[in-house]
CSV table of C-alpha atoms and ligand atoms in Angstrom, one decimal:
chain,number,residue,atom,x,y,z
Q,577,UNK,CA,67.5,-78.1,-162.6
Q,578,UNK,CA,70.0,-75.4,-161.4
Q,579,UNK,CA,68.9,-72.5,-159.2
Q,580,UNK,CA,68.8,-70.0,-162.1
Q,581,UNK,CA,66.5,-72.4,-164.1
Q,582,UNK,CA,64.4,-72.9,-161.2
Q,583,UNK,CA,64.0,-69.1,-160.5
Q,584,UNK,CA,63.3,-68.5,-164.1
Q,585,UNK,CA,60.8,-71.4,-164.8
Q,586,UNK,CA,58.7,-71.0,-161.7
Q,587,UNK,CA,55.6,-69.3,-162.9
Q,588,UNK,CA,52.1,-69.0,-161.4
Q,589,UNK,CA,50.1,-72.0,-162.7
Q,590,UNK,CA,46.2,-71.2,-162.8
Q,591,UNK,CA,45.0,-74.6,-164.3
Q,592,UNK,CA,46.0,-77.9,-162.8
Q,593,UNK,CA,45.5,-81.6,-163.7
Q,594,UNK,CA,43.4,-83.5,-161.1
Q,595,UNK,CA,46.2,-86.0,-160.5
Q,596,UNK,CA,47.0,-86.2,-156.9
Q,597,UNK,CA,50.4,-85.2,-155.5
Q,598,UNK,CA,51.5,-88.1,-153.2
Q,599,UNK,CA,51.8,-87.2,-149.5
Q,600,UNK,CA,55.4,-88.4,-149.7
Q,601,UNK,CA,56.1,-85.7,-152.4
Q,602,UNK,CA,54.5,-83.0,-150.1
Q,603,UNK,CA,56.6,-84.2,-147.2
Q,604,UNK,CA,59.8,-84.0,-149.3
Q,605,UNK,CA,58.9,-80.5,-150.5
Q,606,UNK,CA,58.3,-79.2,-147.0
Q,607,UNK,CA,61.4,-81.0,-145.7
Q,608,UNK,CA,63.6,-79.0,-148.2
Q,609,UNK,CA,61.6,-75.7,-147.9
Q,610,UNK,CA,62.2,-75.6,-144.0
Q,611,UNK,CA,65.8,-74.7,-144.7
Q,612,UNK,CA,64.7,-71.3,-145.8
Q,613,UNK,CA,66.5,-68.6,-143.8
Q,614,UNK,CA,64.7,-66.4,-141.3
Q,615,UNK,CA,66.0,-63.6,-139.2
Q,616,UNK,CA,67.2,-64.9,-135.8
Q,617,UNK,CA,66.2,-68.3,-137.1
Q,618,UNK,CA,62.7,-67.6,-135.8
Q,619,UNK,CA,61.2,-69.8,-138.5
Q,620,UNK,CA,58.0,-67.9,-138.1
Q,621,UNK,CA,55.8,-70.1,-140.4
Q,622,UNK,CA,53.4,-73.0,-140.0
Q,623,UNK,CA,51.6,-74.8,-142.9
Q,624,UNK,CA,48.2,-76.3,-143.2
Q,625,UNK,CA,47.9,-78.6,-146.2
Q,626,UNK,CA,44.5,-79.6,-147.4
Q,627,UNK,CA,43.7,-82.4,-149.9
Q,628,UNK,CA,40.5,-84.5,-150.6
Q,629,UNK,CA,37.7,-83.9,-148.3
Q,630,UNK,CA,39.7,-81.4,-146.3
Q,631,UNK,CA,40.2,-79.3,-149.5
Q,632,UNK,CA,36.6,-79.6,-150.5
Q,633,UNK,CA,35.5,-78.3,-147.0
Q,634,UNK,CA,37.6,-75.1,-147.6
Q,635,UNK,CA,36.3,-74.7,-151.2
Q,636,UNK,CA,32.7,-74.9,-149.7
Q,637,UNK,CA,33.6,-72.4,-147.0
Q,638,UNK,CA,34.9,-70.0,-149.6
Q,639,UNK,CA,31.8,-70.3,-151.6
Q,640,UNK,CA,29.7,-69.5,-148.6
Q,641,UNK,CA,31.9,-66.8,-147.2
Q,642,UNK,CA,33.2,-64.9,-150.4
Q,643,UNK,CA,33.9,-62.0,-150.5
Q,644,UNK,CA,34.8,-61.7,-147.0
Q,645,UNK,CA,36.6,-58.6,-145.7
Q,646,UNK,CA,40.1,-57.3,-145.8
Q,647,UNK,CA,41.4,-56.5,-142.4
Q,648,UNK,CA,44.0,-54.1,-141.3
Q,649,UNK,CA,46.7,-56.3,-143.0
Q,650,UNK,CA,45.8,-55.4,-146.6
Q,651,UNK,CA,47.0,-57.2,-149.6
Q,652,UNK,CA,47.9,-54.0,-151.7
Q,653,UNK,CA,48.2,-50.7,-150.2
Q,654,UNK,CA,45.3,-48.5,-150.9
Q,655,UNK,CA,45.7,-46.2,-154.1
Q,656,UNK,CA,48.7,-48.2,-155.4
Q,657,UNK,CA,51.1,-45.9,-157.3
Q,658,UNK,CA,53.3,-46.4,-160.2
Q,659,UNK,CA,55.2,-48.3,-161.4
Q,660,UNK,CA,53.6,-50.9,-159.2
Q,661,UNK,CA,50.1,-50.0,-160.3
Q,662,UNK,CA,50.9,-50.3,-164.0
Q,663,UNK,CA,52.6,-53.7,-163.3
Q,664,UNK,CA,49.6,-55.0,-161.6
Q,665,UNK,CA,47.3,-53.8,-164.3
Q,666,UNK,CA,49.5,-55.2,-167.2
Q,667,UNK,CA,49.7,-58.8,-165.7
Q,668,UNK,CA,45.9,-58.7,-165.2
Q,669,UNK,CA,45.3,-57.4,-168.7
Q,670,UNK,CA,47.6,-60.0,-170.1
Q,671,UNK,CA,45.8,-62.8,-168.4
Q,672,UNK,CA,42.4,-61.8,-169.4
Q,673,UNK,CA,43.6,-61.3,-173.0
Q,674,UNK,CA,44.8,-64.9,-173.1
Q,675,UNK,CA,41.5,-66.0,-171.9
Q,676,UNK,CA,39.6,-63.8,-174.3
Q,677,UNK,CA,37.8,-62.0,-171.4
Q,678,UNK,CA,37.4,-58.3,-172.0
Q,679,UNK,CA,37.5,-55.6,-169.4
Q,680,UNK,CA,33.7,-54.9,-169.6
Q,681,UNK,CA,33.0,-58.6,-169.0
Q,682,UNK,CA,32.9,-58.3,-165.3
Q,683,UNK,CA,31.0,-61.5,-164.8
Q,684,UNK,CA,33.6,-63.3,-166.9
Q,685,UNK,CA,36.4,-61.8,-165.0
Q,686,UNK,CA,34.8,-62.6,-161.7
Q,687,UNK,CA,34.3,-66.3,-162.8
Q,688,UNK,CA,37.9,-66.6,-163.4
Q,689,UNK,CA,38.9,-65.0,-160.2
Q,690,UNK,CA,36.6,-67.5,-158.4
Q,691,UNK,CA,38.8,-70.3,-159.8
Q,692,UNK,CA,41.2,-69.2,-157.1
Q,693,UNK,CA,38.9,-70.6,-154.4
Q,694,UNK,CA,38.9,-73.9,-156.2
Q,695,UNK,CA,42.7,-73.8,-156.1
Q,696,UNK,CA,42.5,-73.8,-159.8
Q,697,UNK,CA,41.8,-77.5,-159.8
Q,698,UNK,CA,45.0,-78.4,-157.9
Q,699,UNK,CA,44.8,-81.5,-155.7
Q,700,UNK,CA,46.6,-79.7,-152.7
Q,701,UNK,CA,45.9,-76.3,-151.2
Q,702,UNK,CA,48.5,-74.9,-148.6
Q,703,UNK,CA,47.9,-72.2,-146.1
Q,704,UNK,CA,50.7,-70.3,-144.5
Q,705,UNK,CA,50.0,-69.3,-141.0
Q,706,UNK,CA,51.9,-66.7,-139.0
Q,707,UNK,CA,51.6,-65.3,-135.6
Q,708,UNK,CA,49.7,-62.0,-135.5
Q,709,UNK,CA,52.4,-60.7,-133.1
Q,710,UNK,CA,54.9,-61.1,-135.6
Q,711,UNK,CA,56.1,-57.9,-137.6
Q,712,UNK,CA,57.1,-56.9,-141.1
Q,713,UNK,CA,60.4,-58.7,-140.9
Q,714,UNK,CA,58.8,-62.1,-140.1
Q,715,UNK,CA,56.2,-61.6,-142.9
Q,716,UNK,CA,59.2,-61.2,-145.3
Q,717,UNK,CA,60.8,-64.3,-143.9
Q,718,UNK,CA,57.5,-66.1,-144.5
Q,719,UNK,CA,57.9,-65.1,-148.2
Q,720,UNK,CA,61.2,-66.8,-148.3
Q,721,UNK,CA,59.7,-69.9,-146.9
Q,722,UNK,CA,57.0,-69.7,-149.5
Q,723,UNK,CA,59.3,-69.3,-152.5
Q,724,UNK,CA,61.3,-72.2,-151.1
Q,725,UNK,CA,58.2,-74.3,-151.2
Q,726,UNK,CA,57.5,-73.3,-154.7
Q,727,UNK,CA,60.9,-74.1,-155.8
Q,728,UNK,CA,61.3,-77.3,-154.1
Q,729,UNK,CA,58.0,-78.3,-155.6
Q,730,UNK,CA,59.2,-77.4,-159.1
Q,731,UNK,CA,62.3,-79.6,-158.7
Q,732,UNK,CA,59.8,-82.4,-158.3
Q,733,UNK,CA,57.6,-81.4,-161.3
Q,734,UNK,CA,54.9,-79.9,-159.1
Q,735,UNK,CA,53.7,-76.5,-160.1
Q,736,UNK,CA,52.2,-73.8,-157.7
Q,737,UNK,CA,50.4,-70.6,-157.6
Q,738,UNK,CA,50.6,-68.4,-154.5
Q,739,UNK,CA,47.2,-67.0,-153.5
Q,740,UNK,CA,46.7,-63.8,-151.4
Q,741,UNK,CA,43.1,-63.9,-152.5
Q,742,UNK,CA,42.5,-66.0,-149.3
Q,743,UNK,CA,43.2,-62.9,-147.3
Q,744,UNK,CA,39.7,-61.7,-147.2
Q,745,UNK,CA,38.6,-65.1,-145.8
Q,746,UNK,CA,41.1,-65.0,-142.8
Q,747,UNK,CA,38.6,-65.0,-140.1
Q,748,UNK,CA,36.4,-67.7,-141.3
Q,749,UNK,CA,39.4,-69.8,-142.1
Q,750,UNK,CA,40.9,-69.3,-138.8
Q,751,UNK,CA,37.7,-70.5,-137.3
Q,752,UNK,CA,37.6,-73.4,-139.6
Q,753,UNK,CA,41.1,-74.6,-139.0
Q,754,UNK,CA,40.9,-73.9,-135.2
Q,755,UNK,CA,43.8,-71.6,-135.3
Q,756,UNK,CA,45.1,-70.1,-131.9
Q,757,UNK,CA,43.9,-66.6,-130.9
Q,758,UNK,CA,47.3,-65.2,-132.0
Q,759,UNK,CA,47.5,-67.0,-135.3
Q,760,UNK,CA,46.4,-65.9,-138.8
Q,761,UNK,CA,46.5,-67.0,-142.3
Q,762,UNK,CA,48.9,-65.0,-144.4
Q,763,UNK,CA,48.4,-66.5,-147.7
Q,764,UNK,CA,47.4,-69.7,-149.7
Q,765,UNK,CA,49.1,-71.8,-152.3
Q,766,UNK,CA,47.7,-74.1,-154.9
Q,767,UNK,CA,50.0,-77.1,-155.5
Q,768,UNK,CA,49.7,-79.7,-158.3
Q,769,UNK,CA,50.6,-80.8,-161.8
Q,770,UNK,CA,50.3,-78.1,-164.5
Q,771,UNK,CA,47.6,-78.7,-167.2
Q,772,UNK,CA,50.1,-77.5,-170.1
Q,773,UNK,CA,47.1,-77.6,-172.5
Q,774,UNK,CA,45.3,-74.7,-170.6
Q,775,UNK,CA,45.9,-71.4,-172.4
Q,776,UNK,CA,46.1,-69.4,-169.0
Q,777,UNK,CA,49.3,-71.2,-168.1
Q,778,UNK,CA,51.0,-69.7,-171.1
Q,779,UNK,CA,50.9,-66.3,-169.3
Q,780,UNK,CA,54.5,-65.1,-168.7
Q,781,UNK,CA,54.7,-61.9,-166.5
Q,782,UNK,CA,57.3,-59.3,-167.1
Q,783,UNK,CA,60.1,-58.0,-164.8
Q,784,UNK,CA,61.8,-54.6,-164.6
Q,785,UNK,CA,65.4,-54.7,-165.8
Q,786,UNK,CA,68.1,-54.9,-163.3
Q,787,UNK,CA,69.2,-51.3,-163.7
Q,788,UNK,CA,65.6,-50.2,-162.7
Q,789,UNK,CA,65.7,-52.1,-159.5
Q,790,UNK,CA,69.4,-52.0,-158.5
Q,791,UNK,CA,71.7,-49.4,-157.8
Q,792,UNK,CA,75.4,-50.5,-157.8
Q,793,UNK,CA,77.8,-48.3,-156.1
Q,794,UNK,CA,81.6,-48.4,-155.8
Q,795,UNK,CA,82.0,-50.9,-158.6
R,1199,FMN,C1,52.3,-63.7,-152.1
R,1199,FMN,C2,51.7,-63.8,-153.5
R,1199,FMN,C3,50.4,-63.9,-153.6
R,1199,FMN,C4,49.6,-64.1,-154.8
R,1199,FMN,N1,48.4,-64.2,-154.9
R,1199,FMN,C5,47.7,-64.6,-156.1
R,1199,FMN,C6,46.4,-64.8,-156.2
R,1199,FMN,O1,45.6,-64.7,-155.1
R,1199,FMN,N2,45.7,-65.3,-157.3
R,1199,FMN,C7,46.6,-65.3,-158.4
R,1199,FMN,O2,45.9,-65.7,-159.4
R,1199,FMN,N3,47.9,-65.1,-158.4
R,1199,FMN,C8,48.5,-64.7,-157.3
R,1199,FMN,N4,49.8,-64.5,-157.2
R,1199,FMN,C9,50.7,-64.7,-158.4
R,1199,FMN,C10,51.2,-63.2,-159.0
R,1199,FMN,O3,50.1,-62.7,-159.8
R,1199,FMN,C11,52.4,-63.7,-159.8
R,1199,FMN,O4,53.4,-64.1,-158.9
R,1199,FMN,C12,53.0,-62.4,-160.5
R,1199,FMN,O5,52.1,-61.9,-161.5
R,1199,FMN,C13,54.2,-62.9,-161.3
R,1199,FMN,O6,54.0,-63.9,-162.2
R,1199,FMN,P1,54.7,-65.3,-162.0
R,1199,FMN,O7,54.3,-65.9,-160.7
R,1199,FMN,O8,54.1,-66.2,-163.2
R,1199,FMN,O9,56.1,-65.2,-162.3
R,1199,FMN,C14,50.5,-64.2,-155.9
R,1199,FMN,C15,51.9,-64.1,-155.9
R,1199,FMN,C16,52.5,-63.9,-154.6
R,1199,FMN,C17,53.9,-63.8,-154.6
């Protein structure tokens, strides 16, 4: 798999087979991903991986603590504006259309959303931990690390879904994992083998064209 293929075929997988991902695979994935760049080589990331009983404990915690609260480090800015607002709406509508869950079926949509807190059936859940004292720059670097994890996983046939939904449970998760006072969870990620028979995994999100996002000067 070359880099372009990896970038284009990595998609968010929201239904996994129960088959375990061997610990050795996860270690290889993290061993590759740790070469992600970061400003000043700070490497401002730490990962907690849960499987088996440890994963079940987190799933139980989520069931008890949902919906939780979003702190000052919001996931989306309030009153999201276009074109971002429309993009968010479109990917959501496309997903629920595949599942046949209409907009008015709020219970159906919530039920699907709650699958997040079971890691969509994946055998591994990852939590990306950052120091609260870090700034926007280091959060961006964390993103590079997370994408590196996703791509390194893909090369081994392991799929992923990044999960910012865990953001509202940051406080209970921090207590559960015994994080240091200055640490917080940025994001989660489900990791495992895709269930290709699941309709939801057919979702393909769109992207803006190059000319919409890039301004080339002096060429
Ligand atoms: C940091 C981050 C957090 C995300 N959080 C969630 C999430 O909580 N639940 C979910 O179903 N998808 C989540 N996604 C997946 C996005 O919806 C998805 O990446 C986007 O729609 C583009 O689709 P693709 O990943 O299939 O290319 C997240 C993606 C990123 C990058």
